[in-house]
PDB file of C-alpha atoms and ligand atoms in Angstrom:
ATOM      1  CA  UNK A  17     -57.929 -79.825   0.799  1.00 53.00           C
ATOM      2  CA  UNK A  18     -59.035 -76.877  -1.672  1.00 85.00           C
ATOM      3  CA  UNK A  19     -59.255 -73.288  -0.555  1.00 94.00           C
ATOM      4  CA  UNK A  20     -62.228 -71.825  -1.739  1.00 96.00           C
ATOM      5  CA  UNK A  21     -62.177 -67.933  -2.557  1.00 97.00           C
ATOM      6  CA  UNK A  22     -65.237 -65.970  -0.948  1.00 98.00           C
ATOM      7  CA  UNK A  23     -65.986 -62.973  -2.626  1.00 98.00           C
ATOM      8  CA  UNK A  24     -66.951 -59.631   0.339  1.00 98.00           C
ATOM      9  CA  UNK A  25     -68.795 -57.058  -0.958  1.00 98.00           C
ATOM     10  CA  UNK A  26     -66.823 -54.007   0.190  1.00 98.00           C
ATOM     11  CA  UNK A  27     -67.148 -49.873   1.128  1.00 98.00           C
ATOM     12  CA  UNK A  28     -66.383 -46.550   0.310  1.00 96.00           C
ATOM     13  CA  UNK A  29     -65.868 -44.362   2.896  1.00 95.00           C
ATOM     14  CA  UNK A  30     -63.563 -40.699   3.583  1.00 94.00           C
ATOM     15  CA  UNK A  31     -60.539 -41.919   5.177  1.00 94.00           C
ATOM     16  CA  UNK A  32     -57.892 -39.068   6.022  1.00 95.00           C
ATOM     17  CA  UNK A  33     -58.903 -36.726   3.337  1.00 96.00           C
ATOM     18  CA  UNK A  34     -58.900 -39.423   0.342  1.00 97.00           C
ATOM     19  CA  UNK A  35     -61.771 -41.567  -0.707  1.00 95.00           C
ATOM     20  CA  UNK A  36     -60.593 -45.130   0.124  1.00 97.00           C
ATOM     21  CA  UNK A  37     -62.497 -49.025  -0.452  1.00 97.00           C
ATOM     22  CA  UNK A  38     -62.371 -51.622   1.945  1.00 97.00           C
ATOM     23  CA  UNK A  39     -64.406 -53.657   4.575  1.00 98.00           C
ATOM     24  CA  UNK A  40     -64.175 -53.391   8.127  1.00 97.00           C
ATOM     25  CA  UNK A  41     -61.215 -56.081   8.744  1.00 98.00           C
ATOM     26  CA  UNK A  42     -63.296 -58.741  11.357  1.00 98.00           C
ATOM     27  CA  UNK A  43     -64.658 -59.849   7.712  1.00 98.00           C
ATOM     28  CA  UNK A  44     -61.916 -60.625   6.181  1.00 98.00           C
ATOM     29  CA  UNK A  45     -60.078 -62.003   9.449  1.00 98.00           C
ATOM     30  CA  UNK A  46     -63.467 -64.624  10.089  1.00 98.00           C
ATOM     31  CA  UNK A  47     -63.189 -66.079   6.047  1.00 98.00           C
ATOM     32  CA  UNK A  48     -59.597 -66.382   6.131  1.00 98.00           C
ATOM     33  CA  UNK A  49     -60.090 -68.099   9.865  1.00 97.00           C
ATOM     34  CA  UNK A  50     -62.828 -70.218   8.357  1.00 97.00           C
ATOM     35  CA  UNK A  51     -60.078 -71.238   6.266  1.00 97.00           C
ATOM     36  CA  UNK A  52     -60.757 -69.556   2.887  1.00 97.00           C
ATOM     37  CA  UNK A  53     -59.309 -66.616   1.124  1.00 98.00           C
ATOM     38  CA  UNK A  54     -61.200 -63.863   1.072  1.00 98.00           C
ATOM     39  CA  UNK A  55     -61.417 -61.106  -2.072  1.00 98.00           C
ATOM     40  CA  UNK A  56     -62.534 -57.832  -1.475  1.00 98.00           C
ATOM     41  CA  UNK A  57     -65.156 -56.421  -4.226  1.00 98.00           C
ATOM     42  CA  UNK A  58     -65.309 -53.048  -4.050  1.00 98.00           C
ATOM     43  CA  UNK A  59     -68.932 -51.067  -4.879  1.00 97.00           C
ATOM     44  CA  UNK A  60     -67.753 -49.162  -7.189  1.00 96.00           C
ATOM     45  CA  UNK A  61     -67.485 -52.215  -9.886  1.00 98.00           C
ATOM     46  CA  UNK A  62     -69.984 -51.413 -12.424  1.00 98.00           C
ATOM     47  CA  UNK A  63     -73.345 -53.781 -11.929  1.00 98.00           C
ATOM     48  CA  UNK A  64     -72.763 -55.019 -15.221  1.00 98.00           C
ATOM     49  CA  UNK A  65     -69.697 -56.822 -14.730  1.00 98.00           C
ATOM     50  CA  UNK A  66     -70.589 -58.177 -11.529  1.00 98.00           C
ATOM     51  CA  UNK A  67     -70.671 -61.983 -12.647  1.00 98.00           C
ATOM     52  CA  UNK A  68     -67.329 -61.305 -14.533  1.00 98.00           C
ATOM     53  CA  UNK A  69     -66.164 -60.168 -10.407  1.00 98.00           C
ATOM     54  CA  UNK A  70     -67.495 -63.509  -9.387  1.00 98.00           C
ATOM     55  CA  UNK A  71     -65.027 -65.492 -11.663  1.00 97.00           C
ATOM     56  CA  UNK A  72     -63.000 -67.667  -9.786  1.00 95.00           C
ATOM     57  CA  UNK A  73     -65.024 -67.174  -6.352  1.00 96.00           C
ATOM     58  CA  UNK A  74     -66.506 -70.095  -4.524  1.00 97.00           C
ATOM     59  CA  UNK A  75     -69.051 -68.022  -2.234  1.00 98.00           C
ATOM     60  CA  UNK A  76     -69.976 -64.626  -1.275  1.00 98.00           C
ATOM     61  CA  UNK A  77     -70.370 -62.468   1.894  1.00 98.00           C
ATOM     62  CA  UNK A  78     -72.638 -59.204   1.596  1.00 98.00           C
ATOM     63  CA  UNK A  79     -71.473 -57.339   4.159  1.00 98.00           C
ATOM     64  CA  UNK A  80     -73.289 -54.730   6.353  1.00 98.00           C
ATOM     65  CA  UNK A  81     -73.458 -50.716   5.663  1.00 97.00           C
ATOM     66  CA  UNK A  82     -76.195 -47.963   4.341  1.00 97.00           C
ATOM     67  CA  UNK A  83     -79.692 -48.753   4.527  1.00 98.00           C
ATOM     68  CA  UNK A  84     -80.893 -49.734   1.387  1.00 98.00           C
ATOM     69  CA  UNK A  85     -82.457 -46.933  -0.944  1.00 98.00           C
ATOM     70  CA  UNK A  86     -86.100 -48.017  -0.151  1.00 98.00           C
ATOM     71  CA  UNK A  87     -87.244 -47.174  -3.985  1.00 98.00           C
ATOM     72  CA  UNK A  88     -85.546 -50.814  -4.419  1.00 98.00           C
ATOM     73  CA  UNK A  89     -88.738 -51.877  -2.188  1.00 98.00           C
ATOM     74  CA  UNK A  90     -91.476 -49.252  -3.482  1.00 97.00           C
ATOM     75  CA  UNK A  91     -91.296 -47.259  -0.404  1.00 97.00           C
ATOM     76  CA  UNK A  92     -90.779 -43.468   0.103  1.00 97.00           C
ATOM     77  CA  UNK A  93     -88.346 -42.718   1.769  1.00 97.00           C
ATOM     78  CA  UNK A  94     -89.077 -41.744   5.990  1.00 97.00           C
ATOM     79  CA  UNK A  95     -87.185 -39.367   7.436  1.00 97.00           C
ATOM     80  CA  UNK A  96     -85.441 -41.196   9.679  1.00 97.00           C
ATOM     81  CA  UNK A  97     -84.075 -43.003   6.745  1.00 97.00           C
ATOM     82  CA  UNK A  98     -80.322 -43.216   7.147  1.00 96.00           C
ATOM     83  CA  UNK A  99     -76.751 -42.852   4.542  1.00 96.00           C
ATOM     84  CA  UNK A 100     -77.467 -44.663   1.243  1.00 97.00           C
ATOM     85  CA  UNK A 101     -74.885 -45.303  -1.695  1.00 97.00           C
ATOM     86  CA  UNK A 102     -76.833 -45.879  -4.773  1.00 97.00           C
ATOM     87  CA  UNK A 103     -73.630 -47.496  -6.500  1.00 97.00           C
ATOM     88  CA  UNK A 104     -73.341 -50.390  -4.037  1.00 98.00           C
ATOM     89  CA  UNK A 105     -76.908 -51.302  -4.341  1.00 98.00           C
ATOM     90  CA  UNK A 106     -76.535 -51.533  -8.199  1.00 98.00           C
ATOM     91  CA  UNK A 107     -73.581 -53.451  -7.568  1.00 98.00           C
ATOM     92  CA  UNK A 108     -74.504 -55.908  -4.726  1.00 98.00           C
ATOM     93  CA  UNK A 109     -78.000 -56.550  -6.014  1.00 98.00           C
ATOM     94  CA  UNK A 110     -75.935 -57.555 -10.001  1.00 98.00           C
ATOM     95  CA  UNK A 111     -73.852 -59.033  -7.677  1.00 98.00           C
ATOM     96  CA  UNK A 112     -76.659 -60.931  -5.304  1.00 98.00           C
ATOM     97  CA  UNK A 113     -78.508 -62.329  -8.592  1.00 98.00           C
ATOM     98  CA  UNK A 114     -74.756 -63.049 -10.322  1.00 98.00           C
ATOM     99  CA  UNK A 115     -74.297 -65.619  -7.539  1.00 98.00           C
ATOM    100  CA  UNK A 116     -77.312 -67.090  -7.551  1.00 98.00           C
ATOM    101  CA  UNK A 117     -77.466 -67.672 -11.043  1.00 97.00           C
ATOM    102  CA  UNK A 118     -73.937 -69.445 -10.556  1.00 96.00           C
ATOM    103  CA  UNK A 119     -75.101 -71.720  -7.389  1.00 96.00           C
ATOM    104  CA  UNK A 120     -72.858 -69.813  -4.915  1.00 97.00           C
ATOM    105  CA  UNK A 121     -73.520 -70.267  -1.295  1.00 98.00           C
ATOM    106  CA  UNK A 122     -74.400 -66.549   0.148  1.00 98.00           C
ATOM    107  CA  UNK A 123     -73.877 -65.621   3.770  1.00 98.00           C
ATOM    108  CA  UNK A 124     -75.766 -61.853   4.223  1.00 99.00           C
ATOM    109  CA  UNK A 125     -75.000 -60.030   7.783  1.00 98.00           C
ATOM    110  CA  UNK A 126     -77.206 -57.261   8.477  1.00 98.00           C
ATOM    111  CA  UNK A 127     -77.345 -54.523   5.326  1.00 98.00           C
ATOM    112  CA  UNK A 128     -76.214 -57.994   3.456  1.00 98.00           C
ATOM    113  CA  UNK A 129     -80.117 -59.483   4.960  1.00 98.00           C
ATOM    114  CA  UNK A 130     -81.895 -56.774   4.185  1.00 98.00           C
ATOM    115  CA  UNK A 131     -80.412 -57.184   0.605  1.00 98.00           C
ATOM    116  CA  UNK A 132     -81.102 -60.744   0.143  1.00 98.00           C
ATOM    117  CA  UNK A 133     -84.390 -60.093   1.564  1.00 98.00           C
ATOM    118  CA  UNK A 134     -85.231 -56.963  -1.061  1.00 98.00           C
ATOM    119  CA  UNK A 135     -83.346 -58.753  -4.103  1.00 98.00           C
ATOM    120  CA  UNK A 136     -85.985 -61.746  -3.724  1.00 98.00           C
ATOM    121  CA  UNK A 137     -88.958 -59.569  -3.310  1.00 98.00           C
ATOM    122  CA  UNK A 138     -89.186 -58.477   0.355  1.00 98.00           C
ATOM    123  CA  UNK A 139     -89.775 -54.982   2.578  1.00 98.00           C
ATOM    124  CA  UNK A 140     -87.828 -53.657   5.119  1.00 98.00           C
ATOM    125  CA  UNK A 141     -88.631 -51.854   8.371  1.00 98.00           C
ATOM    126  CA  UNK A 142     -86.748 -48.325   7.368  1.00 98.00           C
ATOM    127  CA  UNK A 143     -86.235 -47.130  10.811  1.00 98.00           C
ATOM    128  CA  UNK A 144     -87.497 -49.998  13.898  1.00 97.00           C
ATOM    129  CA  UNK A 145     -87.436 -47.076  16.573  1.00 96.00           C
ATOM    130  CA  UNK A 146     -90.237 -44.986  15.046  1.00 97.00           C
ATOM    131  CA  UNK A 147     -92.076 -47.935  12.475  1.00 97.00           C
ATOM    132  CA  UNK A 148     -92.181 -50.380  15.326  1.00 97.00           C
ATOM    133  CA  UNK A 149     -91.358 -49.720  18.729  1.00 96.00           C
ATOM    134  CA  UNK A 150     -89.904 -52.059  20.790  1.00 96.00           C
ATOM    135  CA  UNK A 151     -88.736 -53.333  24.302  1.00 95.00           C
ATOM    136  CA  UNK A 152     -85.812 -54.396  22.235  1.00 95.00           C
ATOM    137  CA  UNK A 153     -82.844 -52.053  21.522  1.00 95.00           C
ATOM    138  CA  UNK A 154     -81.561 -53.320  18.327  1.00 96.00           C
ATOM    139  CA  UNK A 155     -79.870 -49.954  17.556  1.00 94.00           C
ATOM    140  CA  UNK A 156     -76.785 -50.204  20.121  1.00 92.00           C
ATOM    141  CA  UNK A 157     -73.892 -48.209  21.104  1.00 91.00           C
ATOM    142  CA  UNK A 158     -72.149 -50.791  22.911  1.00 93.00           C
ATOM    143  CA  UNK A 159     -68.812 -52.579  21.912  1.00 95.00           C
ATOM    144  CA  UNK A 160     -68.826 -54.140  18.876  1.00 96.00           C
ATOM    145  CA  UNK A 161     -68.604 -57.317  20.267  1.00 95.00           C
ATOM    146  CA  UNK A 162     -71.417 -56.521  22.954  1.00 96.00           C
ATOM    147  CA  UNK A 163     -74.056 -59.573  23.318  1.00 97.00           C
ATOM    148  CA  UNK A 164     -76.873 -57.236  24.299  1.00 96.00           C
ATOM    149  CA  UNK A 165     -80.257 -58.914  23.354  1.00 97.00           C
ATOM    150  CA  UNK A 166     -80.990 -62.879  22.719  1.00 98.00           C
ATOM    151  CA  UNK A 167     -82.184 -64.371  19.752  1.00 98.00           C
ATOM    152  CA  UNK A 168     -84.168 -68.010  19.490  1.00 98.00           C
ATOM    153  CA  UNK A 169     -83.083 -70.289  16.579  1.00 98.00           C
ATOM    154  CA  UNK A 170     -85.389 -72.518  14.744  1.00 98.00           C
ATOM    155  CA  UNK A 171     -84.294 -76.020  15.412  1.00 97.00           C
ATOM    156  CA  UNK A 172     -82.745 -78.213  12.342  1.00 97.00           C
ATOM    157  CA  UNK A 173     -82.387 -74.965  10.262  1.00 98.00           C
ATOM    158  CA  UNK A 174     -79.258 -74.546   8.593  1.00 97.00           C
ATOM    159  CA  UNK A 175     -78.467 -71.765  10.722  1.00 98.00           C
ATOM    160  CA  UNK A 176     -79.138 -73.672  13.664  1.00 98.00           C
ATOM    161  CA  UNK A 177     -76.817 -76.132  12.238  1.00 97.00           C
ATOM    162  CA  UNK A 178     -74.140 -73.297  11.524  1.00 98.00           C
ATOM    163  CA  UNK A 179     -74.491 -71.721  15.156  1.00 98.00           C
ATOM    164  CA  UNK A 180     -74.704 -75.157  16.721  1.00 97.00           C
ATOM    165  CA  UNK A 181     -76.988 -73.256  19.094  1.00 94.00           C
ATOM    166  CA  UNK A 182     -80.708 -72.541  19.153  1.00 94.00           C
ATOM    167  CA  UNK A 183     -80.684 -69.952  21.642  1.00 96.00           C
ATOM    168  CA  UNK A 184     -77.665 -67.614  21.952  1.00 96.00           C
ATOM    169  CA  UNK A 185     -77.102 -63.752  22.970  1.00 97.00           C
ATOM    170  CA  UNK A 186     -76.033 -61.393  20.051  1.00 98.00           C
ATOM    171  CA  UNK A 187     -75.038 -57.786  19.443  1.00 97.00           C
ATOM    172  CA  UNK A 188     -76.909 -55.423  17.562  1.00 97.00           C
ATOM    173  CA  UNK A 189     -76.589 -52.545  15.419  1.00 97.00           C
ATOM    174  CA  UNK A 190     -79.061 -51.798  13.173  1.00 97.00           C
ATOM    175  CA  UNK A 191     -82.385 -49.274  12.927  1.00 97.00           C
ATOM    176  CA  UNK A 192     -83.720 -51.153   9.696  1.00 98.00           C
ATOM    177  CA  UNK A 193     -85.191 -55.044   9.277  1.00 98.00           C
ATOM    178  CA  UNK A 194     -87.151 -57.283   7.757  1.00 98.00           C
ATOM    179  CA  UNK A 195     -90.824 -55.858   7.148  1.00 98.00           C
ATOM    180  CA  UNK A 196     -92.008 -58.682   4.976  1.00 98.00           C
ATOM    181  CA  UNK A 197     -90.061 -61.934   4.440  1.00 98.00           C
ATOM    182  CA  UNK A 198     -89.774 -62.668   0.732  1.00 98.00           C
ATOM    183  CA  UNK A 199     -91.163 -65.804  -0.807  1.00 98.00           C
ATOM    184  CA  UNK A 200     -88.292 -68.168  -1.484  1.00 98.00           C
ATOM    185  CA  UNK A 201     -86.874 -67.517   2.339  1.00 98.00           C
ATOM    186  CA  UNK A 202     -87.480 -69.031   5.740  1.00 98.00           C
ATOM    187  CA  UNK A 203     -86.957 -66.967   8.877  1.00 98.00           C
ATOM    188  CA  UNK A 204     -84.973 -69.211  11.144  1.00 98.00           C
ATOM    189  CA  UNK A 205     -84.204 -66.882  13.843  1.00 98.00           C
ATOM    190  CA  UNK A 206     -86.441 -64.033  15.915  1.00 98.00           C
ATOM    191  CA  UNK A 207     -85.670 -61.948  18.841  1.00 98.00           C
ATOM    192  CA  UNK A 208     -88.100 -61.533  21.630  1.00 98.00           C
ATOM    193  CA  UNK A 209     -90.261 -59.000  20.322  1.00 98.00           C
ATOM    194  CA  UNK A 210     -90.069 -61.004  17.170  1.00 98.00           C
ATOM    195  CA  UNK A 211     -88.173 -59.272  14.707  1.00 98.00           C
ATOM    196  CA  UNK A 212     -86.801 -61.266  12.445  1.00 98.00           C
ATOM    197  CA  UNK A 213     -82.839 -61.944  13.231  1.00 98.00           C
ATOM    198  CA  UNK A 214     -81.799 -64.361  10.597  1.00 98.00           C
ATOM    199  CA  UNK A 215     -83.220 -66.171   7.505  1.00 98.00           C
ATOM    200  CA  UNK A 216     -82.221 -68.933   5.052  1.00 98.00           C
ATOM    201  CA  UNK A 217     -82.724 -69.892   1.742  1.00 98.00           C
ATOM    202  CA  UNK A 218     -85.863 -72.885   1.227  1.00 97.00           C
ATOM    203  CA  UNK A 219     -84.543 -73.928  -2.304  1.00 95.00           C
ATOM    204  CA  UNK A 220     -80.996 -74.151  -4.225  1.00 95.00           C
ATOM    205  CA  UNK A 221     -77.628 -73.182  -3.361  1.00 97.00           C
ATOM    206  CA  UNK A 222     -76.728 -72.397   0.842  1.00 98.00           C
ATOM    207  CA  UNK A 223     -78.257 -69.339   1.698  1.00 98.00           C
ATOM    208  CA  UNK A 224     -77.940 -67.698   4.949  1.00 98.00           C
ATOM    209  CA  UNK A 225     -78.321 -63.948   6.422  1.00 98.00           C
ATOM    210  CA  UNK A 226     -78.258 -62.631   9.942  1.00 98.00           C
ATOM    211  CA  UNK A 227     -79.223 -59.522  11.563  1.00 98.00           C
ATOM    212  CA  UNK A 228     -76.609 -59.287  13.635  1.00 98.00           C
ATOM    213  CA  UNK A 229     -72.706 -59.332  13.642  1.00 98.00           C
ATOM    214  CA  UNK A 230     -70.577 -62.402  13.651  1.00 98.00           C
ATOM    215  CA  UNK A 231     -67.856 -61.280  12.049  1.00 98.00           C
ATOM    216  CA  UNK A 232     -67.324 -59.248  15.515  1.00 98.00           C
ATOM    217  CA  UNK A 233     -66.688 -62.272  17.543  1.00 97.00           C
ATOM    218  CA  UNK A 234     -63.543 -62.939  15.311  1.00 94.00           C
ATOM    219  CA  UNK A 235     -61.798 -62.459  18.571  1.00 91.00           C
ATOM    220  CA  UNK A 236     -63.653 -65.336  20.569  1.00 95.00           C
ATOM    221  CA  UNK A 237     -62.440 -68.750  19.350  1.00 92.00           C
ATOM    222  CA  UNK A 238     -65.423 -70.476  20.960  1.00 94.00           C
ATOM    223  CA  UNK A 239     -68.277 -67.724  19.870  1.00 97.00           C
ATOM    224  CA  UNK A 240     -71.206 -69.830  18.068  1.00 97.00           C
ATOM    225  CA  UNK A 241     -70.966 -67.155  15.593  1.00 97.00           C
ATOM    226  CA  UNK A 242     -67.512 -68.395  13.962  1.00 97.00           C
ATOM    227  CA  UNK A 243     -69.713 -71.212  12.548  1.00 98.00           C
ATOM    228  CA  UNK A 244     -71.821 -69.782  10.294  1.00 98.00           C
ATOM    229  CA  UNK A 245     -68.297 -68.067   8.462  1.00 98.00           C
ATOM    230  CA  UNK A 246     -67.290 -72.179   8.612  1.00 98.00           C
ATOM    231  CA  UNK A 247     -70.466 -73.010   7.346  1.00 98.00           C
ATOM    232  CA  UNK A 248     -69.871 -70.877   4.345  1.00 98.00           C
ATOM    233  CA  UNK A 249     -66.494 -72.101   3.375  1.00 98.00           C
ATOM    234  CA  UNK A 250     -68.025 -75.949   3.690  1.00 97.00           C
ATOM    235  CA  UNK A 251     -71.005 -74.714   1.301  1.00 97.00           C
ATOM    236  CA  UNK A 252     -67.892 -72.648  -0.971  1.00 97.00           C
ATOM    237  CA  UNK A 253     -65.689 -75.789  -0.994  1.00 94.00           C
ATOM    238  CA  UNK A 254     -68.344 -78.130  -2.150  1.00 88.00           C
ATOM    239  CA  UNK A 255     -69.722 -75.545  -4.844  1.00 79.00           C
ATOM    240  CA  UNK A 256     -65.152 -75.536  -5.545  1.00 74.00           C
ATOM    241  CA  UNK A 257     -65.366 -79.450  -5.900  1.00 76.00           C
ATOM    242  CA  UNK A 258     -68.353 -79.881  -8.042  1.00 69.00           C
TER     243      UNK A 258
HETATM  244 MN1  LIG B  24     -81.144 -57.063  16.592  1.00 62.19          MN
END
């Protein structure tokens, strides 16, 4: 049985008085669990070279982060807006269209939606507390791995089929979402006040994004979550064995 390599787009943060690149480890621990080896890309790769990063990589994983710098979307900015890096959207946007060109499968989790959902043409809520209240507290401060609001998932969906589950409990830890859905996507999952909480592709290679964070039920073996990372590595090891 093949390994397939899944390309995650990575960070830069301040670590310790050095500038450091990584990705918050429950990333890399869910692909390599999902049985695939995972290869950090960090943002500071030039956007031109990003199909050159994709070489030998089966599938990526956008990862989550900064908002998005709205200008991407035609917005001005609100002030509520939060930290941007204009680097990794050049990068992850090259990278984003590098994939698709190549037929990878793409799994998105929260900045990585809002990213597929921009990159194909869509708008994003910049800040849900003040654009669009809500009963709903998708901005938490809870444990990472915190179920603290429920999410209904369209039936027969790929995401559905990922999840095995078409209602399920998730965390949730983001102030931005999807304004406008972009042609070319399908939501397949809303919360109750019906934000938008996952999407898929509706034509070519497997294309999934959620709002909220799988990778943070790495620690559960029996979270639903764990299948959409399996779900990638099946769409990666069939793009491996074409
Ligand atoms: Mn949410």
């Amino acid at each position: 049985m093949s390994v397939p390599r899944i390309a995650v787009s990575g960070v830069r943060r301040q670590w310790q008085g050095a500038g450091r690149t990584g990705v918050n480890a429950v990333y890399v621990d869910s692909v390599a669990s999902a049985g695939a080896v995972p290869v950090i890309l960090p943002p500071t790769i030039p956007p031109e070279h990003a199909a050159r990063a994709l070489e030998g990589v089966d599938g990526v994983l956008l990862s989550g982060g900064e908002d998005i710098d709205p200008t991407w979307y035609c917005m001005d900015p609100v002030p509520q807006l939060g930290a941007l890096d204009p680097a990794r959207d050049r990068f992850e946007f090259a990278l984003f269209a590098a994939a698709r060109e190549r037929g990878l499968p793409v799994l998105g989790i929260c900045r990585g939606l809002q990213l597929v959902n921009v990159a194909m043409g869509g708008v994003l809520w910049q800040d849900l507390p003040s654009e669009r209240p809500s009963a709903v507290q998708h901005d938490r401060r809870d444990a990472r791995d915190a179920r603290t609001h429920g999410v209904a998932v369209t039936a027969g969906t790929r995401t559905a089929d990922a999840l095995g589950a078409q209602a399920l409990s998730v965390n949730s830890f983001h102030h931005q979402g999807v304004r406008t859905l972009a042609g070319g996507l399908v939501a397949t999952a809303h919360a109750a006040d019906g934000l938008v909480e996952a999407f898929e592709g509706t034509e070519g290679a497997w294309l999934v994004a959620v709002q909220w964070h799988p990778e943070e039920m790495h620690g559960d073996p029996h979270a639903p979550d764990r299948g959409l990372f399996s779900a990638l590595v099946a769409a990666a090891r069939e793009a491996y064995c074409r």
